[in-house]
N, CA, C and O atoms as CSV, one atom per row, in Angstrom:
chain,resi,resn,atom,element,x,y,z
A,1,MET,N,N,-18.499,-17.422,9.181
A,1,MET,CA,C,-17.326,-17.259,8.322
A,1,MET,C,C,-17.736,-16.528,7.047
A,1,MET,O,O,-18.830,-16.737,6.521
A,2,ALA,N,N,-16.852,-15.679,6.564
A,2,ALA,CA,C,-17.078,-14.952,5.321
A,2,ALA,C,C,-15.914,-15.241,4.378
A,2,ALA,O,O,-14.752,-15.228,4.784
A,3,ASP,N,N,-16.238,-15.497,3.132
A,3,ASP,CA,C,-15.214,-15.806,2.136
A,3,ASP,C,C,-15.064,-14.668,1.146
A,3,ASP,O,O,-16.031,-13.997,0.785
A,4,ILE,N,N,-13.824,-14.469,0.715
A,4,ILE,CA,C,-13.493,-13.479,-0.316
A,4,ILE,C,C,-12.811,-14.232,-1.440
A,4,ILE,O,O,-11.950,-15.080,-1.205
A,5,HIS,N,N,-13.205,-13.915,-2.669
A,5,HIS,CA,C,-12.562,-14.504,-3.843
A,5,HIS,C,C,-12.429,-13.405,-4.898
A,5,HIS,O,O,-13.420,-12.862,-5.387
A,6,ILE,N,N,-11.182,-13.096,-5.233
A,6,ILE,CA,C,-10.888,-12.019,-6.188
A,6,ILE,C,C,-9.948,-12.570,-7.247
A,6,ILE,O,O,-8.940,-13.197,-6.922
A,7,VAL,N,N,-10.274,-12.338,-8.504
A,7,VAL,CA,C,-9.426,-12.755,-9.623
A,7,VAL,C,C,-9.168,-11.520,-10.487
A,7,VAL,O,O,-10.088,-10.779,-10.834
A,8,ARG,N,N,-7.899,-11.321,-10.822
A,8,ARG,CA,C,-7.523,-10.225,-11.709
A,8,ARG,C,C,-6.514,-10.736,-12.728
A,8,ARG,O,O,-5.497,-11.336,-12.382
A,9,GLU,N,N,-6.829,-10.478,-13.999
A,9,GLU,CA,C,-5.911,-10.809,-15.087
A,9,GLU,C,C,-4.869,-9.692,-15.167
A,9,GLU,O,O,-5.145,-8.548,-14.804
A,10,HIS,N,N,-3.682,-10.029,-15.642
A,10,HIS,CA,C,-2.629,-9.028,-15.817
A,10,HIS,C,C,-1.713,-9.464,-16.957
A,10,HIS,O,O,-1.804,-10.590,-17.445
A,11,ALA,N,N,-0.849,-8.574,-17.366
A,11,ALA,CA,C,0.102,-8.858,-18.446
A,11,ALA,C,C,1.536,-8.705,-17.960
A,11,ALA,O,O,2.418,-8.345,-18.740
A,12,LEU,N,N,1.780,-8.974,-16.684
A,12,LEU,CA,C,3.102,-8.746,-16.089
A,12,LEU,C,C,4.102,-9.844,-16.422
A,12,LEU,O,O,5.307,-9.593,-16.443
A,13,GLY,N,N,3.629,-11.036,-16.678
A,13,GLY,CA,C,4.530,-12.168,-16.786
A,13,GLY,C,C,4.839,-12.673,-15.389
A,13,GLY,O,O,4.646,-11.957,-14.406
A,14,LEU,N,N,5.317,-13.903,-15.301
A,14,LEU,CA,C,5.523,-14.520,-13.992
A,14,LEU,C,C,6.609,-13.819,-13.174
A,14,LEU,O,O,6.447,-13.647,-11.966
A,15,ALA,N,N,7.696,-13.418,-13.800
A,15,ALA,CA,C,8.801,-12.808,-13.041
A,15,ALA,C,C,8.352,-11.529,-12.331
A,15,ALA,O,O,8.640,-11.349,-11.148
A,16,HIS,N,N,7.655,-10.649,-13.032
A,16,HIS,CA,C,7.215,-9.389,-12.413
A,16,HIS,C,C,6.073,-9.621,-11.427
A,16,HIS,O,O,6.019,-8.981,-10.376
A,17,ALA,N,N,5.163,-10.529,-11.761
A,17,ALA,CA,C,4.065,-10.840,-10.847
A,17,ALA,C,C,4.612,-11.431,-9.554
A,17,ALA,O,O,4.123,-11.131,-8.465
A,18,ARG,N,N,5.625,-12.268,-9.686
A,18,ARG,CA,C,6.271,-12.903,-8.528
A,18,ARG,C,C,6.881,-11.841,-7.617
A,18,ARG,O,O,6.711,-11.903,-6.400
A,19,LYS,N,N,7.589,-10.870,-8.190
A,19,LYS,CA,C,8.209,-9.809,-7.387
A,19,LYS,C,C,7.157,-9.007,-6.625
A,19,LYS,O,O,7.333,-8.689,-5.449
A,20,LEU,N,N,6.060,-8.684,-7.315
A,20,LEU,CA,C,4.996,-7.913,-6.683
A,20,LEU,C,C,4.349,-8.714,-5.544
A,20,LEU,O,O,4.107,-8.174,-4.465
A,21,ALA,N,N,4.078,-9.975,-5.782
A,21,ALA,CA,C,3.449,-10.819,-4.764
A,21,ALA,C,C,4.379,-11.028,-3.566
A,21,ALA,O,O,3.933,-11.009,-2.418
A,22,PHE,N,N,5.661,-11.225,-3.835
A,22,PHE,CA,C,6.612,-11.419,-2.750
A,22,PHE,C,C,6.709,-10.159,-1.899
A,22,PHE,O,O,6.758,-10.238,-0.672
A,23,ARG,N,N,6.736,-9.008,-2.540
A,23,ARG,CA,C,6.807,-7.748,-1.800
A,23,ARG,C,C,5.535,-7.537,-0.974
A,23,ARG,O,O,5.590,-7.066,0.162
A,24,TRP,N,N,4.382,-7.896,-1.569
A,24,TRP,CA,C,3.134,-7.789,-0.822
A,24,TRP,C,C,3.202,-8.651,0.430
A,24,TRP,O,O,2.784,-8.214,1.502
A,25,ALA,N,N,3.722,-9.867,0.311
A,25,ALA,CA,C,3.827,-10.775,1.451
A,25,ALA,C,C,4.721,-10.178,2.537
A,25,ALA,O,O,4.411,-10.289,3.724
A,26,GLU,N,N,5.821,-9.550,2.143
A,26,GLU,CA,C,6.704,-8.909,3.128
A,26,GLU,C,C,5.970,-7.819,3.893
A,26,GLU,O,O,6.081,-7.723,5.115
A,27,VAL,N,N,5.218,-6.999,3.165
A,27,VAL,CA,C,4.490,-5.899,3.794
A,27,VAL,C,C,3.349,-6.442,4.654
A,27,VAL,O,O,3.092,-5.918,5.738
A,28,ALA,N,N,2.664,-7.484,4.185
A,28,ALA,CA,C,1.572,-8.078,4.959
A,28,ALA,C,C,2.083,-8.614,6.291
A,28,ALA,O,O,1.406,-8.497,7.312
A,29,GLU,N,N,3.270,-9.198,6.280
A,29,GLU,CA,C,3.844,-9.696,7.532
A,29,GLU,C,C,4.113,-8.556,8.494
A,29,GLU,O,O,3.822,-8.653,9.686
A,30,LYS,N,N,4.666,-7.481,7.971
A,30,LYS,CA,C,5.054,-6.356,8.824
A,30,LYS,C,C,3.847,-5.504,9.240
A,30,LYS,O,O,3.662,-5.229,10.425
A,31,LYS,N,N,3.052,-5.098,8.294
A,31,LYS,CA,C,1.978,-4.143,8.567
A,31,LYS,C,C,0.686,-4.788,9.060
A,31,LYS,O,O,-0.036,-4.199,9.865
A,32,LEU,N,N,0.395,-5.992,8.583
A,32,LEU,CA,C,-0.865,-6.642,8.941
A,32,LEU,C,C,-0.671,-7.784,9.927
A,32,LEU,O,O,-1.618,-8.486,10.281
A,33,GLU,N,N,0.577,-7.960,10.368
A,33,GLU,CA,C,0.926,-9.004,11.333
A,33,GLU,C,C,0.463,-10.383,10.876
A,33,GLU,O,O,-0.054,-11.175,11.663
A,34,MET,N,N,0.659,-10.652,9.588
A,34,MET,CA,C,0.304,-11.952,9.021
A,34,MET,C,C,1.525,-12.848,8.972
A,34,MET,O,O,2.657,-12.381,8.846
A,35,GLU,N,N,1.278,-14.132,9.072
A,35,GLU,CA,C,2.317,-15.119,8.808
A,35,GLU,C,C,2.147,-15.508,7.344
A,35,GLU,O,O,1.080,-15.973,6.942
A,36,CYS,N,N,3.181,-15.320,6.560
A,36,CYS,CA,C,3.103,-15.625,5.132
A,36,CYS,C,C,4.162,-16.658,4.751
A,36,CYS,O,O,5.293,-16.625,5.236
A,37,THR,N,N,3.768,-17.561,3.883
A,37,THR,CA,C,4.726,-18.484,3.284
A,37,THR,C,C,4.609,-18.324,1.782
A,37,THR,O,O,3.513,-18.183,1.240
A,38,TYR,N,N,5.739,-18.349,1.125
A,38,TYR,CA,C,5.782,-18.151,-0.324
A,38,TYR,C,C,6.375,-19.391,-0.954
A,38,TYR,O,O,7.504,-19.770,-0.642
A,39,ALA,N,N,5.621,-20.030,-1.842
A,39,ALA,CA,C,6.086,-21.232,-2.526
A,39,ALA,C,C,6.158,-20.959,-4.024
A,39,ALA,O,O,5.136,-20.749,-4.678
A,40,GLU,N,N,7.376,-20.964,-4.559
A,40,GLU,CA,C,7.565,-20.754,-5.993
A,40,GLU,C,C,7.377,-22.061,-6.733
A,40,GLU,O,O,7.824,-23.118,-6.289
A,41,GLY,N,N,6.711,-21.970,-7.863
A,41,GLY,CA,C,6.545,-23.114,-8.740
A,41,GLY,C,C,7.095,-22.783,-10.113
A,41,GLY,O,O,7.502,-21.650,-10.370
A,42,GLN,N,N,7.106,-23.745,-10.972
A,42,GLN,CA,C,7.634,-23.508,-12.316
A,42,GLN,C,C,6.715,-22.590,-13.124
A,42,GLN,O,O,7.187,-21.735,-13.873
A,43,HIS,N,N,5.384,-22.775,-12.966
A,43,HIS,CA,C,4.435,-21.993,-13.754
A,43,HIS,C,C,3.580,-21.047,-12.915
A,43,HIS,O,O,2.915,-20.163,-13.456
A,44,SER,N,N,3.597,-21.232,-11.593
A,44,SER,CA,C,2.832,-20.351,-10.711
A,44,SER,C,C,3.378,-20.458,-9.290
A,44,SER,O,O,4.093,-21.401,-8.951
A,45,ASP,N,N,3.028,-19.485,-8.483
A,45,ASP,CA,C,3.447,-19.422,-7.087
A,45,ASP,C,C,2.208,-19.347,-6.203
A,45,ASP,O,O,1.122,-18.994,-6.662
A,46,ILE,N,N,2.389,-19.683,-4.931
A,46,ILE,CA,C,1.299,-19.546,-3.964
A,46,ILE,C,C,1.838,-18.862,-2.717
A,46,ILE,O,O,2.837,-19.285,-2.136
A,47,VAL,N,N,1.157,-17.800,-2.324
A,47,VAL,CA,C,1.437,-17.127,-1.057
A,47,VAL,C,C,0.313,-17.520,-0.106
A,47,VAL,O,O,-0.850,-17.197,-0.350
A,48,ARG,N,N,0.648,-18.201,0.953
A,48,ARG,CA,C,-0.340,-18.544,1.983
A,48,ARG,C,C,-0.164,-17.550,3.129
A,48,ARG,O,O,0.953,-17.237,3.542
A,49,PHE,N,N,-1.288,-17.070,3.625
A,49,PHE,CA,C,-1.230,-16.094,4.711
A,49,PHE,C,C,-2.255,-16.445,5.776
A,49,PHE,O,O,-3.302,-17.034,5.511
A,50,ARG,N,N,-1.899,-16.053,7.000
A,50,ARG,CA,C,-2.823,-16.277,8.104
A,50,ARG,C,C,-2.495,-15.313,9.239
A,50,ARG,O,O,-1.354,-14.894,9.431
A,51,ARG,N,N,-3.516,-14.994,9.957
A,51,ARG,CA,C,-3.440,-14.213,11.183
A,51,ARG,C,C,-4.703,-14.507,11.958
A,51,ARG,O,O,-5.641,-15.070,11.393
A,52,PRO,N,N,-4.766,-14.155,13.210
A,52,PRO,CA,C,-6.009,-14.408,13.933
A,52,PRO,C,C,-7.190,-13.762,13.196
A,52,PRO,O,O,-7.198,-12.556,12.946
A,53,GLY,N,N,-8.162,-14.570,12.863
A,53,GLY,CA,C,-9.360,-14.058,12.208
A,53,GLY,C,C,-9.333,-14.071,10.696
A,53,GLY,O,O,-10.322,-13.695,10.067
A,54,ALA,N,N,-8.228,-14.493,10.086
A,54,ALA,CA,C,-8.167,-14.504,8.619
A,54,ALA,C,C,-7.106,-15.491,8.147
A,54,ALA,O,O,-6.055,-15.655,8.766
A,55,GLN,N,N,-7.415,-16.133,7.041
A,55,GLN,CA,C,-6.430,-16.998,6.396
A,55,GLN,C,C,-6.796,-17.110,4.926
A,55,GLN,O,O,-7.951,-16.924,4.542
A,56,GLY,N,N,-5.793,-17.417,4.108
A,56,GLY,CA,C,-6.080,-17.556,2.691
A,56,GLY,C,C,-4.821,-17.763,1.888
A,56,GLY,O,O,-3.750,-18.057,2.420
A,57,GLU,N,N,-4.984,-17.599,0.575
A,57,GLU,CA,C,-3.839,-17.730,-0.307
A,57,GLU,C,C,-4.010,-16.861,-1.529
A,57,GLU,O,O,-5.119,-16.529,-1.948
A,58,LEU,N,N,-2.873,-16.508,-2.080
A,58,LEU,CA,C,-2.809,-15.740,-3.315
A,58,LEU,C,C,-2.067,-16.603,-4.324
A,58,LEU,O,O,-0.895,-16.927,-4.134
A,59,LYS,N,N,-2.756,-16.974,-5.399
A,59,LYS,CA,C,-2.127,-17.733,-6.481
A,59,LYS,C,C,-1.629,-16.726,-7.505
A,59,LYS,O,O,-2.361,-15.835,-7.935
A,60,VAL,N,N,-0.375,-16.890,-7.882
A,60,VAL,CA,C,0.287,-15.952,-8.783
A,60,VAL,C,C,0.719,-16.709,-10.029
A,60,VAL,O,O,1.449,-17.697,-9.941
A,61,SER,N,N,0.271,-16.248,-11.182
A,61,SER,CA,C,0.721,-16.860,-12.433
A,61,SER,C,C,1.161,-15.758,-13.385
A,61,SER,O,O,1.105,-14.574,-13.053
A,62,ALA,N,N,1.592,-16.156,-14.553
A,62,ALA,CA,C,2.094,-15.193,-15.538
A,62,ALA,C,C,1.018,-14.214,-16.005
A,62,ALA,O,O,1.334,-13.124,-16.482
A,63,HIS,N,N,-0.250,-14.601,-15.868
A,63,HIS,CA,C,-1.335,-13.774,-16.410
A,63,HIS,C,C,-2.468,-13.496,-15.429
A,63,HIS,O,O,-3.471,-12.881,-15.792
A,64,ARG,N,N,-2.305,-13.953,-14.171
A,64,ARG,CA,C,-3.450,-13.855,-13.273
A,64,ARG,C,C,-3.036,-13.865,-11.800
A,64,ARG,O,O,-2.096,-14.553,-11.401
A,65,PHE,N,N,-3.771,-13.078,-11.007
A,65,PHE,CA,C,-3.721,-13.151,-9.555
A,65,PHE,C,C,-5.075,-13.689,-9.104
A,65,PHE,O,O,-6.116,-13.250,-9.593
A,66,GLU,N,N,-5.060,-14.638,-8.172
A,66,GLU,CA,C,-6.310,-15.154,-7.622
A,66,GLU,C,C,-6.166,-15.233,-6.109
A,66,GLU,O,O,-5.355,-15.995,-5.584
A,67,LEU,N,N,-6.963,-14.438,-5.427
A,67,LEU,CA,C,-6.915,-14.365,-3.979
A,67,LEU,C,C,-8.172,-15.012,-3.406
A,67,LEU,O,O,-9.291,-14.687,-3.802
A,68,THR,N,N,-7.970,-15.919,-2.481
A,68,THR,CA,C,-9.081,-16.484,-1.719
A,68,THR,C,C,-8.755,-16.301,-0.248
A,68,THR,O,O,-7.622,-16.519,0.183
A,69,ALA,N,N,-9.748,-15.901,0.509
A,69,ALA,CA,C,-9.533,-15.684,1.937
A,69,ALA,C,C,-10.791,-16.066,2.689
A,69,ALA,O,O,-11.908,-15.930,2.191
A,70,ARG,N,N,-10.580,-16.541,3.889
A,70,ARG,CA,C,-11.683,-16.856,4.793
A,70,ARG,C,C,-11.493,-15.969,6.018
A,70,ARG,O,O,-10.449,-15.988,6.671
A,71,LEU,N,N,-12.523,-15.201,6.305
A,71,LEU,CA,C,-12.495,-14.290,7.445
A,71,LEU,C,C,-13.269,-14.911,8.600
A,71,LEU,O,O,-14.328,-15.507,8.402
A,72,GLY,N,N,-12.741,-14.769,9.785
A,72,GLY,CA,C,-13.411,-15.254,10.984
A,72,GLY,C,C,-14.610,-14.388,11.320
A,72,GLY,O,O,-14.955,-13.459,10.590
A,73,LEU,N,N,-15.228,-14.707,12.426
A,73,LEU,CA,C,-16.456,-14.037,12.826
A,73,LEU,C,C,-16.286,-12.525,12.961
A,73,LEU,O,O,-17.096,-11.762,12.433
A,74,LEU,N,N,-15.245,-12.089,13.658
A,74,LEU,CA,C,-15.066,-10.649,13.877
A,74,LEU,C,C,-14.716,-9.895,12.594
A,74,LEU,O,O,-15.313,-8.859,12.301
A,75,LEU,N,N,-13.751,-10.412,11.831
A,75,LEU,CA,C,-13.389,-9.731,10.587
A,75,LEU,C,C,-14.456,-9.901,9.514
A,75,LEU,O,O,-14.561,-9.078,8.604
A,76,GLY,N,N,-15.249,-10.970,9.617
A,76,GLY,CA,C,-16.312,-11.207,8.644
A,76,GLY,C,C,-17.317,-10.072,8.588
A,76,GLY,O,O,-17.929,-9.829,7.548
A,77,VAL,N,N,-17.487,-9.379,9.701
A,77,VAL,CA,C,-18.379,-8.224,9.739
A,77,VAL,C,C,-17.904,-7.146,8.762
A,77,VAL,O,O,-18.712,-6.378,8.239
A,78,PHE,N,N,-16.589,-7.091,8.518
A,78,PHE,CA,C,-16.006,-6.072,7.648
A,78,PHE,C,C,-15.685,-6.613,6.247
A,78,PHE,O,O,-14.916,-6.000,5.506
A,79,LYS,N,N,-16.272,-7.756,5.886
A,79,LYS,CA,C,-15.970,-8.406,4.606
A,79,LYS,C,C,-16.095,-7.441,3.436
A,79,LYS,O,O,-15.181,-7.334,2.618
A,80,HIS,N,N,-17.208,-6.745,3.353
A,80,HIS,CA,C,-17.436,-5.853,2.205
A,80,HIS,C,C,-16.366,-4.765,2.131
A,80,HIS,O,O,-15.834,-4.485,1.057
A,81,LYS,N,N,-16.057,-4.165,3.256
A,81,LYS,CA,C,-15.039,-3.097,3.273
A,81,LYS,C,C,-13.663,-3.657,2.912
A,81,LYS,O,O,-12.935,-3.044,2.131
A,82,ILE,N,N,-13.300,-4.812,3.468
A,82,ILE,CA,C,-11.997,-5.423,3.172
A,82,ILE,C,C,-11.906,-5.779,1.696
A,82,ILE,O,O,-10.914,-5.468,1.038
A,83,GLU,N,N,-12.937,-6.429,1.180
A,83,GLU,CA,C,-12.949,-6.828,-0.229
A,83,GLU,C,C,-12.886,-5.619,-1.156
A,83,GLU,O,O,-12.160,-5.637,-2.150
A,84,THR,N,N,-13.633,-4.582,-0.840
A,84,THR,CA,C,-13.635,-3.353,-1.647
A,84,THR,C,C,-12.249,-2.723,-1.690
A,84,THR,O,O,-11.793,-2.300,-2.752
A,85,GLU,N,N,-11.575,-2.657,-0.539
A,85,GLU,CA,C,-10.232,-2.064,-0.482
A,85,GLU,C,C,-9.207,-2.899,-1.248
A,85,GLU,O,O,-8.366,-2.347,-1.958
A,86,VAL,N,N,-9.271,-4.218,-1.110
A,86,VAL,CA,C,-8.329,-5.085,-1.828
A,86,VAL,C,C,-8.519,-4.918,-3.332
A,86,VAL,O,O,-7.541,-4.772,-4.065
A,87,VAL,N,N,-9.768,-4.938,-3.799
A,87,VAL,CA,C,-10.064,-4.780,-5.227
A,87,VAL,C,C,-9.584,-3.420,-5.725
A,87,VAL,O,O,-8.946,-3.325,-6.774
A,88,LYS,N,N,-9.891,-2.379,-4.976
A,88,LYS,CA,C,-9.487,-1.019,-5.381
A,88,LYS,C,C,-7.968,-0.916,-5.483
A,88,LYS,O,O,-7.444,-0.407,-6.475
A,89,ASN,N,N,-7.260,-1.396,-4.463
A,89,ASN,CA,C,-5.800,-1.298,-4.461
A,89,ASN,C,C,-5.172,-2.136,-5.575
A,89,ASN,O,O,-4.246,-1.685,-6.250
A,90,LEU,N,N,-5.671,-3.341,-5.761
A,90,LEU,CA,C,-5.128,-4.204,-6.813
A,90,LEU,C,C,-5.383,-3.619,-8.192
A,90,LEU,O,O,-4.490,-3.625,-9.039
A,91,ASP,N,N,-6.575,-3.120,-8.427
A,91,ASP,CA,C,-6.890,-2.515,-9.725
A,91,ASP,C,C,-6.027,-1.279,-9.988
A,91,ASP,O,O,-5.570,-1.065,-11.110
A,92,GLN,N,N,-5.807,-0.475,-8.956
A,92,GLN,CA,C,-4.946,0.710,-9.116
A,92,GLN,C,C,-3.518,0.297,-9.459
A,92,GLN,O,O,-2.893,0.898,-10.333
A,93,LEU,N,N,-3.000,-0.715,-8.784
A,93,LEU,CA,C,-1.640,-1.189,-9.063
A,93,LEU,C,C,-1.519,-1.716,-10.488
A,93,LEU,O,O,-0.579,-1.377,-11.206
A,94,LEU,N,N,-2.465,-2.538,-10.887
A,94,LEU,CA,C,-2.390,-3.153,-12.211
A,94,LEU,C,C,-2.618,-2.157,-13.344
A,94,LEU,O,O,-2.312,-2.455,-14.499
A,95,ALA,N,N,-3.147,-0.987,-13.031
A,95,ALA,CA,C,-3.329,0.050,-14.049
A,95,ALA,C,C,-2.011,0.742,-14.381
A,95,ALA,O,O,-1.912,1.404,-15.415
A,96,HIS,N,N,-0.999,0.604,-13.531
A,96,HIS,CA,C,0.308,1.231,-13.754
A,96,HIS,C,C,1.178,0.374,-14.669
A,96,HIS,O,O,1.038,-0.848,-14.732
A,97,GLU,N,N,2.068,1.044,-15.364
A,97,GLU,CA,C,3.017,0.337,-16.216
A,97,GLU,C,C,3.962,-0.525,-15.383
A,97,GLU,O,O,4.330,-1.627,-15.791
A,98,ASP,N,N,4.350,-0.018,-14.219
A,98,ASP,CA,C,5.235,-0.745,-13.312
A,98,ASP,C,C,4.547,-0.864,-11.941
A,98,ASP,O,O,4.755,-0.021,-11.069
A,99,PRO,N,N,3.733,-1.907,-11.755
A,99,PRO,CA,C,2.980,-2.035,-10.498
A,99,PRO,C,C,3.846,-2.130,-9.248
A,99,PRO,O,O,3.442,-1.647,-8.191
A,100,LEU,N,N,5.024,-2.738,-9.338
A,100,LEU,CA,C,5.885,-2.837,-8.161
A,100,LEU,C,C,6.345,-1.448,-7.728
A,100,LEU,O,O,6.352,-1.142,-6.536
A,101,HIS,N,N,6.723,-0.616,-8.672
A,101,HIS,CA,C,7.125,0.762,-8.355
A,101,HIS,C,C,5.938,1.530,-7.766
A,101,HIS,O,O,6.094,2.283,-6.805
A,102,ALA,N,N,4.750,1.331,-8.351
A,102,ALA,CA,C,3.550,1.993,-7.839
A,102,ALA,C,C,3.243,1.527,-6.421
A,102,ALA,O,O,2.806,2.324,-5.590
A,103,PHE,N,N,3.468,0.241,-6.132
A,103,PHE,CA,C,3.248,-0.307,-4.798
A,103,PHE,C,C,4.182,0.372,-3.800
A,103,PHE,O,O,3.758,0.781,-2.720
A,104,GLU,N,N,5.456,0.489,-4.171
A,104,GLU,CA,C,6.437,1.130,-3.282
A,104,GLU,C,C,6.087,2.589,-3.042
A,104,GLU,O,O,6.208,3.080,-1.919
A,105,GLN,N,N,5.653,3.288,-4.089
A,105,GLN,CA,C,5.264,4.693,-3.927
A,105,GLN,C,C,4.043,4.820,-3.022
A,105,GLN,O,O,4.002,5.691,-2.153
A,106,GLY,N,N,3.055,3.960,-3.220
A,106,GLY,CA,C,1.862,3.992,-2.384
A,106,GLY,C,C,2.185,3.687,-0.932
A,106,GLY,O,O,1.631,4.299,-0.018
A,107,LEU,N,N,3.077,2.743,-0.730
A,107,LEU,CA,C,3.500,2.384,0.623
A,107,LEU,C,C,4.203,3.564,1.296
A,107,LEU,O,O,3.922,3.877,2.452
A,108,ALA,N,N,5.105,4.209,0.581
A,108,ALA,CA,C,5.817,5.369,1.134
A,108,ALA,C,C,4.841,6.503,1.455
A,108,ALA,O,O,4.969,7.164,2.486
A,109,LYS,N,N,3.882,6.721,0.582
A,109,LYS,CA,C,2.885,7.774,0.811
A,109,LYS,C,C,2.047,7.450,2.048
A,109,LYS,O,O,1.784,8.326,2.872
A,110,HIS,N,N,1.633,6.198,2.174
A,110,HIS,CA,C,0.845,5.764,3.325
A,110,HIS,C,C,1.639,5.936,4.620
A,110,HIS,O,O,1.112,6.426,5.618
A,111,GLU,N,N,2.904,5.532,4.596
A,111,GLU,CA,C,3.727,5.630,5.799
A,111,GLU,C,C,3.968,7.083,6.196
A,111,GLU,O,O,3.968,7.403,7.385
A,112,SER,N,N,4.173,7.965,5.222
A,112,SER,CA,C,4.399,9.372,5.578
A,112,SER,C,C,3.121,10.006,6.110
A,112,SER,O,O,3.174,10.878,6.977
A,113,LYS,N,N,1.993,9.581,5.604
A,113,LYS,CA,C,0.709,10.108,6.057
A,113,LYS,C,C,0.395,9.646,7.478
A,113,LYS,O,O,-0.236,10.372,8.246
A,114,HIS,N,N,0.837,8.435,7.825
A,114,HIS,CA,C,0.525,7.875,9.132
A,114,HIS,C,C,1.696,7.929,10.116
A,114,HIS,O,O,1.670,7.268,11.154
A,115,ALA,N,N,2.706,8.706,9.792
A,115,ALA,CA,C,3.836,8.872,10.710
A,115,ALA,C,C,3.347,9.652,11.931
A,115,ALA,O,O,2.441,10.477,11.816
A,116,PRO,N,N,3.932,9.399,13.082
A,116,PRO,CA,C,3.527,10.151,14.278
A,116,PRO,C,C,3.667,11.647,14.040
A,116,PRO,O,O,4.657,12.108,13.472
A,117,ARG,N,N,2.683,12.384,14.471
A,117,ARG,CA,C,2.683,13.841,14.239
A,117,ARG,C,C,3.855,14.532,14.893
A,117,ARG,O,O,4.417,15.473,14.335
A,118,HIS,N,N,4.231,14.069,16.082
A,118,HIS,CA,C,5.335,14.720,16.787
A,118,HIS,C,C,6.648,14.544,16.024
A,118,HIS,O,O,7.547,15.375,16.154
A,119,ALA,N,N,6.774,13.496,15.244
A,119,ALA,CA,C,8.017,13.259,14.507
A,119,ALA,C,C,8.192,14.284,13.393
A,119,ALA,O,O,9.317,14.634,13.039
A,120,LYS,N,N,7.074,14.769,12.839
A,120,LYS,CA,C,7.156,15.750,11.753
A,120,LYS,C,C,7.643,17.103,12.259
A,120,LYS,O,O,8.346,17.825,11.551
A,121,HIS,N,N,7.263,17.439,13.490
A,121,HIS,CA,C,7.565,18.776,13.999
A,121,HIS,C,C,8.741,18.810,14.965
A,121,HIS,O,O,9.132,19.880,15.433
A,122,ALA,N,N,9.283,17.693,15.253
A,122,ALA,CA,C,10.410,17.659,16.190
A,122,ALA,C,C,11.648,18.258,15.535
A,122,ALA,O,O,11.864,18.133,14.329
A,123,GLU,N,N,12.434,18.897,16.347
A,123,GLU,CA,C,13.682,19.452,15.823
A,123,GLU,C,C,14.661,18.328,15.574
A,123,GLU,O,O,14.700,17.344,16.312
A,124,PRO,N,N,15.453,18.484,14.522
A,124,PRO,CA,C,16.433,17.435,14.261
A,124,PRO,C,C,17.418,17.318,15.416
A,124,PRO,O,O,17.730,18.311,16.074
A,125,HIS,N,N,17.898,16.126,15.658
A,125,HIS,CA,C,18.860,15.875,16.718
A,125,HIS,C,C,20.179,16.558,16.380
A,125,HIS,O,O,20.716,16.396,15.284
A,126,LYS,N,N,20.684,17.315,17.327
A,126,LYS,CA,C,21.976,17.978,17.123
A,126,LYS,C,C,22.986,17.325,18.053
A,126,LYS,O,O,22.721,17.172,19.246
A,127,PRO,N,N,24.126,16.943,17.528
A,127,PRO,CA,C,25.128,16.346,18.409
A,127,PRO,C,C,25.631,17.380,19.412
A,127,PRO,O,O,25.628,18.579,19.135
A,128,ALA,N,N,26.052,16.916,20.551
A,128,ALA,CA,C,26.578,17.806,21.577
A,128,ALA,C,C,27.819,18.516,21.038
A,128,ALA,O,O,28.622,17.934,20.307
A,129,ALA,N,N,27.952,19.766,21.411
A,129,ALA,CA,C,29.115,20.543,20.951
A,129,ALA,C,C,30.384,19.969,21.563
A,129,ALA,O,O,30.420,19.598,22.736
A,130,LYS,N,N,31.406,19.907,20.748
A,130,LYS,CA,C,32.686,19.407,21.244
A,130,LYS,C,C,33.478,20.563,21.829
A,130,LYS,O,O,33.450,21.679,21.308
A,131,LYS,N,N,34.175,20.287,22.902
A,131,LYS,CA,C,35.026,21.313,23.487
A,131,LYS,C,C,36.314,21.370,22.672
A,131,LYS,O,O,36.828,20.354,22.204
A,132,ALA,N,N,36.801,22.564,22.523
A,132,ALA,CA,C,38.094,22.707,21.838
A,132,ALA,C,C,39.164,22.125,22.730
A,132,ALA,O,O,39.108,22.277,23.950
A,133,PRO,N,N,40.141,21.459,22.134
A,133,PRO,CA,C,41.204,20.904,22.967
A,133,PRO,C,C,41.942,22.019,23.724
A,133,PRO,O,O,42.162,23.111,23.199
A,134,ALA,N,N,42.305,21.717,24.936
A,134,ALA,CA,C,43.050,22.711,25.729
A,134,ALA,C,C,44.395,22.967,25.081
A,134,ALA,O,O,45.078,22.043,24.639
A,135,ARG,N,N,44.767,24.259,25.031
A,135,ARG,CA,C,46.067,24.615,24.434
A,135,ARG,C,C,47.091,24.776,25.542
A,135,ARG,O,O,46.810,25.258,26.640
A,136,LYS,N,N,48.252,24.360,25.203
A,136,LYS,CA,C,49.337,24.543,26.167
A,136,LYS,C,C,49.757,26.010,26.116
A,136,LYS,O,O,49.851,26.606,25.043
A,137,PRO,N,N,50.007,26.579,27.287
A,137,PRO,CA,C,50.471,27.978,27.281
A,137,PRO,C,C,51.866,28.070,26.664
A,137,PRO,O,O,52.682,27.158,26.797
A,138,LYS,N,N,52.114,29.161,26.006
A,138,LYS,CA,C,53.430,29.371,25.366
A,138,LYS,C,C,54.431,29.885,26.323
A,138,LYS,O,O,55.582,30.114,25.949
């Protein structure tokens, strides 16, 4: 087993940090096939996540994000790469004035970069031509 522990201070306040964490959980469910639960508290929130080979939680407060994760045997081999990417992405987001907007922009950029190649070059769908109504002879 390999453990990851990342702590980052921020100045977002709980409301903005909560929005960012909730959006991350939505994307993690969709893109990383994780099961996420989000528990709001008065002073902090906890996002619990799990998927085969990984589980953990993200504690969200007004001034801090704290991520702990345990990687299984197979994903543990990639611990350094996973940890490096999480740190890099989180630091980049927190460097922006509006991290949630930056997250959405990064997500859109990633999705356009990884869209199927054939979709970029395919001709747009054209509806079938309609026949003109038959005219009655005069």
